[in-house]
mmCIF file of C-alpha atoms in Angstrom:
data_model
loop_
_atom_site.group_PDB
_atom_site.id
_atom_site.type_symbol
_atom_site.label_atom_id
_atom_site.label_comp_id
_atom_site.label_asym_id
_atom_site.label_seq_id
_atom_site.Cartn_x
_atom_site.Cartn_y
_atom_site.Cartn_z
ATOM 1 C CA UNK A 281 28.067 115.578 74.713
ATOM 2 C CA UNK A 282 30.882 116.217 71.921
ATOM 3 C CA UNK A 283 27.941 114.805 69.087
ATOM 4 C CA UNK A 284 25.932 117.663 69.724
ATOM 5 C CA UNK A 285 29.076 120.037 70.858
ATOM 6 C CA UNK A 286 30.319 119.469 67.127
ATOM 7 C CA UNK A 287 26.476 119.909 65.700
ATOM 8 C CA UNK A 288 26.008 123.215 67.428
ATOM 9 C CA UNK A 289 28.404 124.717 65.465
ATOM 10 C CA UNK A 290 28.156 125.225 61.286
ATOM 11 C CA UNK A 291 30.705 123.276 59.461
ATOM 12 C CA UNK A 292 33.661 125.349 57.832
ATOM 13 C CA UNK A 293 33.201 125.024 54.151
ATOM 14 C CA UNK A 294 36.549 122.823 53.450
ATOM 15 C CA UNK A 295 34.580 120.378 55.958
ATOM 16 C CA UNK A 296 31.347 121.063 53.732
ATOM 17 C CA UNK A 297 33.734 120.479 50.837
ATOM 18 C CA UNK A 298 34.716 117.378 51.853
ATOM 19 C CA UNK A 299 31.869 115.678 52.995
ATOM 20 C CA UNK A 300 32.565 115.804 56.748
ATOM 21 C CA UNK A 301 30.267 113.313 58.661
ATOM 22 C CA UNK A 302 30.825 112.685 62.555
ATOM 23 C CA UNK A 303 30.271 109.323 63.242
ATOM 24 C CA UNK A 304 31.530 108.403 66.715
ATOM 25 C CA UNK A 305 33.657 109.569 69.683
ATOM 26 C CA UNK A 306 34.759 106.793 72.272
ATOM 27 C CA UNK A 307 36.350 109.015 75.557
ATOM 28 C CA UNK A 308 38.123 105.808 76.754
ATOM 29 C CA UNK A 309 40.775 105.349 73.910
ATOM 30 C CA UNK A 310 40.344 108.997 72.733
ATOM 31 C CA UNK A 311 39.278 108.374 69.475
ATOM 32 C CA UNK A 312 37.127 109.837 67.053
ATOM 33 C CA UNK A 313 35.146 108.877 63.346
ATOM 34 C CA UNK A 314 34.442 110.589 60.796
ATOM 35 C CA UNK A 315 33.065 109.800 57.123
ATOM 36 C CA UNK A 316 34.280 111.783 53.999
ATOM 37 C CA UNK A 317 32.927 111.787 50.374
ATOM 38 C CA UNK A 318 35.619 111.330 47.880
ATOM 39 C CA UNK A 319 34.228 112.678 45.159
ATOM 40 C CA UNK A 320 35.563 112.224 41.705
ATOM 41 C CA UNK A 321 36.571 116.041 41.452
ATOM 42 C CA UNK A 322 39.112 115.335 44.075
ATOM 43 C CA UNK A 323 40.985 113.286 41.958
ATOM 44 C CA UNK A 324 44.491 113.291 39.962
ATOM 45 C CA UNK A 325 44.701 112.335 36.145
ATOM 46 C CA UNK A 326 45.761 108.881 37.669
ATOM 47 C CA UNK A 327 41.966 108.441 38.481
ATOM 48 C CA UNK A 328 42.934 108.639 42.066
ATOM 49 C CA UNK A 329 42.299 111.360 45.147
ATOM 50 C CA UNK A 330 45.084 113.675 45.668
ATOM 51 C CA UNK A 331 47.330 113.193 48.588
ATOM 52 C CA UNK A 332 46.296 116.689 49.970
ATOM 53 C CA UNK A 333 43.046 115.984 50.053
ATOM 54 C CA UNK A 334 43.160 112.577 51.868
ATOM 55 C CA UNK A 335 45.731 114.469 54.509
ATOM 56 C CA UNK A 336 43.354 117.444 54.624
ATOM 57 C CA UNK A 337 40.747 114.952 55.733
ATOM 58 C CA UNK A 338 42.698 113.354 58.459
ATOM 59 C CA UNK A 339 43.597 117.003 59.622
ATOM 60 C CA UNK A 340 39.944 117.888 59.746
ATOM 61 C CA UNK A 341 39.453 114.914 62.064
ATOM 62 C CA UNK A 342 42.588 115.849 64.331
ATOM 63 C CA UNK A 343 41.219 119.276 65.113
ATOM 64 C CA UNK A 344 37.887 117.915 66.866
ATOM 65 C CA UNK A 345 39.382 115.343 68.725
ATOM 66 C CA UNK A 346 41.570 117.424 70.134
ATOM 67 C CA UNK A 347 38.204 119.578 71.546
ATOM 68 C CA UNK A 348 36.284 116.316 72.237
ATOM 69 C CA UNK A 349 39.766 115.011 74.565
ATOM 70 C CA UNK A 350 40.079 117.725 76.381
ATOM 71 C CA UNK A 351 35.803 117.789 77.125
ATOM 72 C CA UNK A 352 35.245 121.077 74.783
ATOM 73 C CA UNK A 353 38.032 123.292 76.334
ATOM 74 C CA UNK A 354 40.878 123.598 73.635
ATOM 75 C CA UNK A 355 41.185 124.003 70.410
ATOM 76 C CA UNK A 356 44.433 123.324 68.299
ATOM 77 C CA UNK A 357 46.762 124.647 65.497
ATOM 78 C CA UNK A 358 48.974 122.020 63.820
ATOM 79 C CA UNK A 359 52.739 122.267 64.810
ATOM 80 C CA UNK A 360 53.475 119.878 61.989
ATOM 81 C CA UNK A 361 52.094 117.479 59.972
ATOM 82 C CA UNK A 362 53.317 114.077 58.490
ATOM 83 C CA UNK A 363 51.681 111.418 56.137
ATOM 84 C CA UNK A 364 52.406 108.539 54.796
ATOM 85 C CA UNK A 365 50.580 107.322 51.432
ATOM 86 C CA UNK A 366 50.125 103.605 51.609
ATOM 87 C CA UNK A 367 47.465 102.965 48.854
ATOM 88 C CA UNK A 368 45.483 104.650 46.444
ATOM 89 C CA UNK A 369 42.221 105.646 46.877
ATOM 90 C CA UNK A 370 39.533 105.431 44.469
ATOM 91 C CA UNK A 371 36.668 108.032 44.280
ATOM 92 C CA UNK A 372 34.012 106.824 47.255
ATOM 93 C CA UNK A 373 33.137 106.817 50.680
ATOM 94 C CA UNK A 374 36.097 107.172 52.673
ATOM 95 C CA UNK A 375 36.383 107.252 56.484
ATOM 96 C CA UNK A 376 38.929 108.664 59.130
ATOM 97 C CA UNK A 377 39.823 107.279 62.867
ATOM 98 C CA UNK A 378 42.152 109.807 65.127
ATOM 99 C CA UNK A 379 43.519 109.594 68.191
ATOM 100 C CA UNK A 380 44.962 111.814 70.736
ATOM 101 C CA UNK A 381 47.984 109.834 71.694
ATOM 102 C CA UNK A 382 49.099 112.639 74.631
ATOM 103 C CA UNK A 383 47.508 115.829 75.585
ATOM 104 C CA UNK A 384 49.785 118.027 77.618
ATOM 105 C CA UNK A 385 49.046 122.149 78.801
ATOM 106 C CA UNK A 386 50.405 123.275 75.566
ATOM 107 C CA UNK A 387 51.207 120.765 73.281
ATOM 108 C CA UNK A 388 49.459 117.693 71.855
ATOM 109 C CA UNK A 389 50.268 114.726 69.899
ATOM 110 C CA UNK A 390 47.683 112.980 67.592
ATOM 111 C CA UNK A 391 47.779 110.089 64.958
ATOM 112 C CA UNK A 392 45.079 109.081 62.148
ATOM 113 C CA UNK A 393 44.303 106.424 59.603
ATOM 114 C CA UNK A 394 42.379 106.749 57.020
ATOM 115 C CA UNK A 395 40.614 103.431 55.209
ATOM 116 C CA UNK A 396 38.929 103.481 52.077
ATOM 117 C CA UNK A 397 35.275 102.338 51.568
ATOM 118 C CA UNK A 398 36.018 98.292 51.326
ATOM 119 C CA UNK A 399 37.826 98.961 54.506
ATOM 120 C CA UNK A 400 41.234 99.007 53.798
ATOM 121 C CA UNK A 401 44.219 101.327 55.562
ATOM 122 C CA UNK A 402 45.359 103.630 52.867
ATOM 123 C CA UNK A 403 46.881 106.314 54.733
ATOM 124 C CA UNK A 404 48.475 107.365 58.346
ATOM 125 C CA UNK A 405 49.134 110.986 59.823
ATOM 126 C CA UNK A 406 51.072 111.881 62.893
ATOM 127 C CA UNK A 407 50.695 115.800 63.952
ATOM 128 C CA UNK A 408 51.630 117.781 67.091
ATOM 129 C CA UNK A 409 49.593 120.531 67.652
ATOM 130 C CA UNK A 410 49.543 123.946 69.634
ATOM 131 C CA UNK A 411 46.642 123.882 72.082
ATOM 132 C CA UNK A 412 44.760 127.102 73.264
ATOM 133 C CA UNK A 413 41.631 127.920 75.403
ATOM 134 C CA UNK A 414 38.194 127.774 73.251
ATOM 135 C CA UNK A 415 37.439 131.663 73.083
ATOM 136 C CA UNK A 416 34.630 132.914 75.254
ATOM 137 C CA UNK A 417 32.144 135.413 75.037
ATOM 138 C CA UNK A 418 30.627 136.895 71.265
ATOM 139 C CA UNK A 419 32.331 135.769 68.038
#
């Protein structure tokens, strides 16, 4: 259901931008996958992507599991956002796992990691988020 839930809807261009790719969604632990291109144009003079861009990515995966927890009925705006940097990532494939850790009425709480393409953790996010109804009727 949330695979073609997420299809039926164009990507916003950052997600275009970025190379958003859904992968999987597993209801039981609440967590979704997503791929990412990191593409050389994302990175610093260091040779490496830029810290926004790798927490931009994990942000872009927090949104949608938020709608995929709560079965297509709420959609979220970030409270805050935190990330901590624990490698460098080199231009490549790069992919993102979040989780919604606790869903209340208003509020929810969601953490993501994001690996590089030989697999290794490079990055973690925690963000609480504002949830609200998915808007009915015409655009």
């Amino acid at each position: 259901m949330i695979e073609e839930m997420l299809k039926s809807k164009p990507l916003p261009a950052v997600s275009e931008l970025i190379g958003w790719t859904f992968r999987s969604w597993d209801a039981e632990t609440r967590t979704m996958e997503v791929g990412f291109d990191g593409k050389p144009g994302f990175c610093n003079p260091m040779g490496v992507v830029q810290g926004g861009i790798l927490t931009t990515m994990m942000d872009d995966v927090m949104g949608p599991t938020v709608l995929a927890a709560s079965n297509g009925t709420k959609l979220c705006q970030s409270i805050d956002l935190h990330t901590h940097f624990l490698s460098a990532v080199r231009p490549g494939p790069i992919v993102v796992r979040a989780r919604m850790v606790k869903m209340g009425n208003r509020v929810g709480f969601l953490e993501a990691e994001l690996f590089d393409e030989n697999g290794k953790l490079c990055a973690r996010a925690t963000s609480s988020a504002h949830l609200g109804d998915v808007p009915t009727g015409p655009a």
